[in-house]
Short mmCIF file of N, CA and C in Angstrom, two decimals:
data_model
loop_
_atom_site.label_atom_id
_atom_site.label_comp_id
_atom_site.label_asym_id
_atom_site.label_seq_id
_atom_site.Cartn_x
_atom_site.Cartn_y
_atom_site.Cartn_z
N UNK Z 1210 17.10 18.28 132.90
CA UNK Z 1210 15.88 18.00 133.62
C UNK Z 1210 14.65 18.56 132.90
N UNK Z 1211 14.87 19.49 132.01
CA UNK Z 1211 13.75 20.12 131.33
C UNK Z 1211 12.93 19.11 130.52
N UNK Z 1212 13.58 18.06 130.03
CA UNK Z 1212 12.85 17.08 129.23
C UNK Z 1212 11.83 16.30 130.08
N UNK Z 1213 12.01 16.31 131.41
CA UNK Z 1213 11.09 15.61 132.30
C UNK Z 1213 9.94 16.49 132.77
N UNK Z 1214 9.97 17.76 132.44
CA UNK Z 1214 8.97 18.71 132.92
C UNK Z 1214 7.53 18.28 132.61
N UNK Z 1215 7.22 17.84 131.40
CA UNK Z 1215 5.83 17.41 131.16
C UNK Z 1215 5.37 16.29 132.10
N UNK Z 1216 6.25 15.34 132.38
CA UNK Z 1216 5.92 14.25 133.30
C UNK Z 1216 5.73 14.77 134.72
N UNK Z 1217 6.59 15.67 135.14
CA UNK Z 1217 6.51 16.25 136.47
C UNK Z 1217 5.19 17.00 136.63
N UNK Z 1218 4.85 17.82 135.66
CA UNK Z 1218 3.61 18.59 135.73
C UNK Z 1218 2.39 17.69 135.70
N UNK Z 1219 2.44 16.63 134.91
CA UNK Z 1219 1.32 15.69 134.84
C UNK Z 1219 1.12 15.00 136.19
N UNK Z 1220 2.20 14.60 136.83
CA UNK Z 1220 2.08 13.93 138.14
C UNK Z 1220 1.56 14.90 139.19
N UNK Z 1221 2.03 16.12 139.18
CA UNK Z 1221 1.53 17.11 140.14
C UNK Z 1221 0.04 17.36 139.93
N UNK Z 1222 -0.40 17.35 138.69
CA UNK Z 1222 -1.82 17.52 138.40
C UNK Z 1222 -2.61 16.34 138.96
N UNK Z 1223 -2.10 15.12 138.81
CA UNK Z 1223 -2.76 13.94 139.36
C UNK Z 1223 -2.91 14.05 140.88
N UNK Z 1224 -1.83 14.49 141.53
CA UNK Z 1224 -1.86 14.64 142.99
C UNK Z 1224 -2.88 15.71 143.39
N UNK Z 1225 -2.87 16.83 142.69
CA UNK Z 1225 -3.83 17.91 142.97
C UNK Z 1225 -5.27 17.40 142.82
N UNK Z 1226 -5.52 16.60 141.79
CA UNK Z 1226 -6.86 16.06 141.59
C UNK Z 1226 -7.26 15.12 142.72
N UNK Z 1227 -6.30 14.35 143.23
CA UNK Z 1227 -6.59 13.49 144.38
C UNK Z 1227 -6.98 14.34 145.59
N UNK Z 1228 -6.24 15.41 145.83
CA UNK Z 1228 -6.58 16.30 146.93
C UNK Z 1228 -7.95 16.94 146.72
N UNK Z 1229 -8.19 17.46 145.54
CA UNK Z 1229 -9.45 18.14 145.26
C UNK Z 1229 -10.65 17.21 145.44
N UNK Z 1230 -10.50 15.96 145.05
CA UNK Z 1230 -11.59 14.99 145.15
C UNK Z 1230 -11.72 14.41 146.56
N UNK Z 1231 -10.61 14.31 147.29
CA UNK Z 1231 -10.63 13.59 148.55
C UNK Z 1231 -10.73 14.42 149.82
N UNK Z 1232 -10.28 15.65 149.79
CA UNK Z 1232 -10.25 16.45 151.02
C UNK Z 1232 -11.62 16.98 151.38
N UNK Z 1233 -11.93 16.90 152.68
CA UNK Z 1233 -13.20 17.38 153.20
C UNK Z 1233 -12.93 18.36 154.34
N UNK Z 1234 -13.77 19.36 154.47
CA UNK Z 1234 -13.71 20.25 155.62
C UNK Z 1234 -12.60 21.27 155.60
N UNK Z 1235 -11.99 21.50 154.45
CA UNK Z 1235 -10.94 22.51 154.33
C UNK Z 1235 -11.23 23.37 153.10
N UNK Z 1236 -10.69 24.59 153.10
CA UNK Z 1236 -10.82 25.43 151.92
C UNK Z 1236 -9.85 24.97 150.85
N UNK Z 1237 -10.37 24.76 149.65
CA UNK Z 1237 -9.56 24.26 148.54
C UNK Z 1237 -9.27 25.38 147.55
N UNK Z 1238 -8.22 25.23 146.75
CA UNK Z 1238 -7.89 26.26 145.75
C UNK Z 1238 -9.02 26.49 144.75
N UNK Z 1239 -9.18 27.73 144.36
CA UNK Z 1239 -10.11 28.10 143.30
C UNK Z 1239 -9.35 28.18 141.98
N UNK Z 1240 -10.08 28.32 140.91
CA UNK Z 1240 -9.46 28.52 139.59
C UNK Z 1240 -8.37 27.49 139.31
N UNK Z 1241 -8.75 26.24 139.27
CA UNK Z 1241 -7.76 25.18 139.09
C UNK Z 1241 -7.44 24.90 137.63
N UNK Z 1242 -8.20 25.49 136.72
CA UNK Z 1242 -7.99 25.26 135.29
C UNK Z 1242 -6.60 25.73 134.85
N UNK Z 1243 -5.82 24.83 134.27
CA UNK Z 1243 -4.52 25.18 133.71
C UNK Z 1243 -3.40 25.42 134.71
N UNK Z 1244 -3.62 25.11 135.98
CA UNK Z 1244 -2.57 25.33 136.98
C UNK Z 1244 -1.45 24.31 136.82
N UNK Z 1245 -0.24 24.71 137.21
CA UNK Z 1245 0.90 23.80 137.14
C UNK Z 1245 1.21 23.19 138.50
N UNK Z 1246 0.55 23.62 139.55
CA UNK Z 1246 0.63 23.03 140.87
C UNK Z 1246 2.04 23.00 141.44
N UNK Z 1247 2.67 24.15 141.47
CA UNK Z 1247 3.93 24.27 142.22
C UNK Z 1247 3.66 24.02 143.70
N UNK Z 1248 2.52 24.53 144.18
CA UNK Z 1248 2.08 24.35 145.56
C UNK Z 1248 0.62 23.91 145.56
N UNK Z 1249 0.21 23.24 146.63
CA UNK Z 1249 -1.21 22.97 146.85
C UNK Z 1249 -1.53 23.54 148.22
N UNK Z 1250 -2.25 24.65 148.22
CA UNK Z 1250 -2.51 25.40 149.44
C UNK Z 1250 -3.97 25.26 149.83
N UNK Z 1251 -4.19 24.84 151.08
CA UNK Z 1251 -5.54 24.78 151.63
C UNK Z 1251 -5.66 25.86 152.70
N UNK Z 1252 -6.90 26.17 153.05
CA UNK Z 1252 -7.13 27.09 154.16
C UNK Z 1252 -7.99 26.39 155.21
N UNK Z 1253 -7.65 26.67 156.46
CA UNK Z 1253 -8.38 26.12 157.61
C UNK Z 1253 -8.40 27.17 158.71
N UNK Z 1254 -9.46 27.17 159.53
CA UNK Z 1254 -9.50 28.15 160.62
C UNK Z 1254 -8.33 28.01 161.60
N UNK Z 1255 -7.94 26.78 161.90
CA UNK Z 1255 -6.85 26.54 162.86
C UNK Z 1255 -5.65 25.93 162.13
N UNK Z 1256 -4.97 26.76 161.37
CA UNK Z 1256 -3.83 26.30 160.59
C UNK Z 1256 -2.76 25.66 161.47
N UNK Z 1257 -2.46 26.29 162.60
CA UNK Z 1257 -1.41 25.75 163.46
C UNK Z 1257 -1.81 24.41 164.07
N UNK Z 1258 -3.10 24.27 164.38
CA UNK Z 1258 -3.58 23.00 164.91
C UNK Z 1258 -3.40 21.87 163.91
N UNK Z 1259 -3.79 22.12 162.66
CA UNK Z 1259 -3.62 21.10 161.62
C UNK Z 1259 -2.14 20.86 161.33
N UNK Z 1260 -1.35 21.90 161.29
CA UNK Z 1260 0.08 21.78 161.05
C UNK Z 1260 0.70 20.84 162.09
N UNK Z 1261 0.40 21.07 163.37
CA UNK Z 1261 0.97 20.25 164.44
C UNK Z 1261 0.43 18.82 164.41
N UNK Z 1262 -0.85 18.66 164.11
CA UNK Z 1262 -1.46 17.35 164.01
C UNK Z 1262 -0.78 16.51 162.92
N UNK Z 1263 -0.60 17.12 161.75
CA UNK Z 1263 0.05 16.39 160.66
C UNK Z 1263 1.52 16.09 160.97
N UNK Z 1264 2.17 17.02 161.65
CA UNK Z 1264 3.57 16.80 162.05
C UNK Z 1264 3.66 15.57 162.96
N UNK Z 1265 2.71 15.42 163.89
CA UNK Z 1265 2.68 14.25 164.77
C UNK Z 1265 2.50 12.96 163.98
N UNK Z 1266 1.84 13.05 162.84
CA UNK Z 1266 1.59 11.89 161.99
C UNK Z 1266 2.74 11.65 161.00
N UNK Z 1267 3.78 12.48 161.08
CA UNK Z 1267 4.93 12.32 160.18
C UNK Z 1267 4.72 12.92 158.81
N UNK Z 1268 3.78 13.87 158.70
CA UNK Z 1268 3.48 14.50 157.41
C UNK Z 1268 3.99 15.93 157.45
N UNK Z 1269 4.92 16.22 156.55
CA UNK Z 1269 5.51 17.55 156.50
C UNK Z 1269 4.66 18.48 155.64
N UNK Z 1270 4.30 19.62 156.23
CA UNK Z 1270 3.60 20.67 155.52
C UNK Z 1270 4.36 21.97 155.74
N UNK Z 1271 3.93 23.01 155.08
CA UNK Z 1271 4.59 24.30 155.25
C UNK Z 1271 3.54 25.38 155.48
N UNK Z 1272 3.85 26.25 156.43
CA UNK Z 1272 2.99 27.40 156.65
C UNK Z 1272 3.35 28.47 155.63
N UNK Z 1273 2.35 29.21 155.21
CA UNK Z 1273 2.59 30.35 154.32
C UNK Z 1273 2.99 31.54 155.17
N UNK Z 1274 4.25 31.69 155.40
CA UNK Z 1274 4.75 32.82 156.17
C UNK Z 1274 5.86 33.49 155.39
N UNK Z 1275 5.46 34.41 154.56
CA UNK Z 1275 6.43 35.12 153.74
C UNK Z 1275 6.70 36.49 154.34
N UNK Z 1276 7.96 36.86 154.46
CA UNK Z 1276 8.23 38.21 154.92
C UNK Z 1276 7.72 39.21 153.87
N UNK Z 1277 6.92 40.14 154.33
CA UNK Z 1277 6.37 41.12 153.40
C UNK Z 1277 6.72 42.52 153.91
N UNK Z 1278 6.91 43.45 152.99
CA UNK Z 1278 7.22 44.80 153.42
C UNK Z 1278 6.05 45.42 154.20
N UNK Z 1279 6.36 46.31 155.08
CA UNK Z 1279 5.35 47.03 155.86
C UNK Z 1279 4.77 48.12 154.97
N UNK Z 1280 3.50 48.43 154.94
CA UNK Z 1280 2.50 47.77 155.78
C UNK Z 1280 1.96 46.51 155.10
N UNK Z 1281 1.67 45.52 155.91
CA UNK Z 1281 1.06 44.30 155.39
C UNK Z 1281 -0.42 44.55 155.16
N UNK Z 1282 -0.96 43.96 154.15
CA UNK Z 1282 -2.38 44.12 153.86
C UNK Z 1282 -3.20 43.19 154.73
N UNK Z 1283 -4.27 43.68 155.34
CA UNK Z 1283 -5.07 42.85 156.26
C UNK Z 1283 -5.56 41.55 155.63
N UNK Z 1284 -6.02 41.57 154.39
CA UNK Z 1284 -6.51 40.34 153.74
C UNK Z 1284 -5.36 39.34 153.55
N UNK Z 1285 -4.18 39.86 153.23
CA UNK Z 1285 -3.02 38.97 153.06
C UNK Z 1285 -2.65 38.32 154.38
N UNK Z 1286 -2.69 39.09 155.45
CA UNK Z 1286 -2.38 38.55 156.78
C UNK Z 1286 -3.39 37.47 157.18
N UNK Z 1287 -4.66 37.71 156.89
CA UNK Z 1287 -5.70 36.74 157.22
C UNK Z 1287 -5.50 35.44 156.43
N UNK Z 1288 -5.24 35.57 155.15
CA UNK Z 1288 -4.99 34.39 154.31
C UNK Z 1288 -3.77 33.63 154.81
N UNK Z 1289 -2.71 34.36 155.09
CA UNK Z 1289 -1.47 33.73 155.55
C UNK Z 1289 -1.69 32.98 156.86
N UNK Z 1290 -2.50 33.52 157.74
CA UNK Z 1290 -2.73 32.90 159.05
C UNK Z 1290 -3.55 31.62 158.97
N UNK Z 1291 -4.24 31.41 157.85
CA UNK Z 1291 -5.12 30.25 157.72
C UNK Z 1291 -4.71 29.30 156.60
N UNK Z 1292 -3.59 29.54 155.97
CA UNK Z 1292 -3.20 28.70 154.82
C UNK Z 1292 -2.07 27.74 155.17
N UNK Z 1293 -2.12 26.58 154.53
CA UNK Z 1293 -1.14 25.54 154.75
C UNK Z 1293 -0.84 24.86 153.42
N UNK Z 1294 0.45 24.68 153.15
CA UNK Z 1294 0.86 24.02 151.91
C UNK Z 1294 1.03 22.53 152.14
N UNK Z 1295 0.38 21.76 151.30
CA UNK Z 1295 0.44 20.29 151.41
C UNK Z 1295 1.53 19.74 150.49
N UNK Z 1296 2.02 18.54 150.79
CA UNK Z 1296 3.01 17.91 149.92
C UNK Z 1296 2.43 17.65 148.53
N UNK Z 1297 3.16 18.03 147.51
CA UNK Z 1297 2.71 17.79 146.13
C UNK Z 1297 3.88 17.42 145.22
N UNK Z 1298 4.98 17.01 145.82
CA UNK Z 1298 6.15 16.62 145.05
C UNK Z 1298 5.82 15.41 144.18
N UNK Z 1299 6.27 15.45 142.96
CA UNK Z 1299 5.91 14.43 141.97
C UNK Z 1299 6.41 13.03 142.31
N UNK Z 1300 7.34 12.90 143.25
CA UNK Z 1300 7.84 11.56 143.60
C UNK Z 1300 6.97 10.88 144.65
N UNK Z 1301 5.99 11.59 145.19
CA UNK Z 1301 5.10 10.98 146.18
C UNK Z 1301 4.21 9.93 145.52
N UNK Z 1302 3.94 8.88 146.26
CA UNK Z 1302 3.10 7.80 145.73
C UNK Z 1302 1.63 8.11 146.00
N UNK Z 1303 0.75 7.41 145.30
CA UNK Z 1303 -0.68 7.56 145.57
C UNK Z 1303 -0.98 7.20 147.02
N UNK Z 1304 -0.33 6.18 147.53
CA UNK Z 1304 -0.53 5.78 148.92
C UNK Z 1304 -0.17 6.88 149.90
N UNK Z 1305 0.91 7.58 149.64
CA UNK Z 1305 1.33 8.68 150.51
C UNK Z 1305 0.32 9.83 150.46
N UNK Z 1306 -0.19 10.13 149.28
CA UNK Z 1306 -1.19 11.19 149.14
C UNK Z 1306 -2.49 10.78 149.84
N UNK Z 1307 -2.90 9.53 149.70
CA UNK Z 1307 -4.10 9.05 150.38
C UNK Z 1307 -3.94 9.14 151.89
N UNK Z 1308 -2.74 8.92 152.38
CA UNK Z 1308 -2.47 9.03 153.81
C UNK Z 1308 -2.64 10.47 154.28
N UNK Z 1309 -2.14 11.42 153.51
CA UNK Z 1309 -2.31 12.85 153.83
C UNK Z 1309 -3.80 13.18 153.88
N UNK Z 1310 -4.53 12.74 152.86
CA UNK Z 1310 -5.97 13.01 152.79
C UNK Z 1310 -6.69 12.40 153.99
N UNK Z 1311 -6.34 11.16 154.32
CA UNK Z 1311 -6.99 10.48 155.45
C UNK Z 1311 -6.82 11.26 156.74
N UNK Z 1312 -5.61 11.70 157.05
CA UNK Z 1312 -5.36 12.39 158.31
C UNK Z 1312 -5.98 13.78 158.33
N UNK Z 1313 -5.98 14.47 157.20
CA UNK Z 1313 -6.65 15.78 157.17
C UNK Z 1313 -8.15 15.61 157.38
N UNK Z 1314 -8.74 14.62 156.74
CA UNK Z 1314 -10.17 14.39 156.90
C UNK Z 1314 -10.51 13.99 158.33
N UNK Z 1315 -9.66 13.18 158.96
CA UNK Z 1315 -9.90 12.82 160.36
C UNK Z 1315 -9.81 14.06 161.24
N UNK Z 1316 -8.84 14.89 161.00
CA UNK Z 1316 -8.71 16.13 161.77
C UNK Z 1316 -9.92 17.02 161.56
N UNK Z 1317 -10.33 17.19 160.31
CA UNK Z 1317 -11.49 18.03 160.00
C UNK Z 1317 -12.74 17.51 160.69
N UNK Z 1318 -12.94 16.21 160.68
CA UNK Z 1318 -14.12 15.61 161.32
C UNK Z 1318 -14.09 15.83 162.83
N UNK Z 1319 -12.91 15.72 163.43
CA UNK Z 1319 -12.81 15.88 164.89
C UNK Z 1319 -13.04 17.34 165.27
N UNK Z 1320 -12.59 18.27 164.44
CA UNK Z 1320 -12.79 19.70 164.72
C UNK Z 1320 -14.27 20.06 164.55
N UNK Z 1321 -14.91 19.50 163.54
CA UNK Z 1321 -16.31 19.79 163.28
C UNK Z 1321 -17.22 19.25 164.37
N UNK Z 1322 -16.82 18.13 164.98
CA UNK Z 1322 -17.67 17.52 166.00
C UNK Z 1322 -17.45 18.12 167.39
N UNK Z 1323 -16.42 18.94 167.54
CA UNK Z 1323 -16.17 19.52 168.87
C UNK Z 1323 -16.76 20.89 169.04
#
């Protein structure tokens, strides 16, 4: 599988660029230069609300909930409570990524207007 790694990384970069260009109303990753995009993590004030909304739409995301040794750092806890990992698997189609972007933007717009 190692011979496919350049293709995998290139596709993940394409997906990340679609997210970076298309997502509105969410915190986006910083320092994107040279990233390999194992994960695409956004931040939102109501992570659980967006998580549940996307789940209703059939979009699987993951919460950043890593067991950490005590004591947990306050900044880490705050980041963890507001971060959500989006699908970035290289087998996803452009249409599937556009669908994720569409529903996140609709959610962001509805939260901003309320």
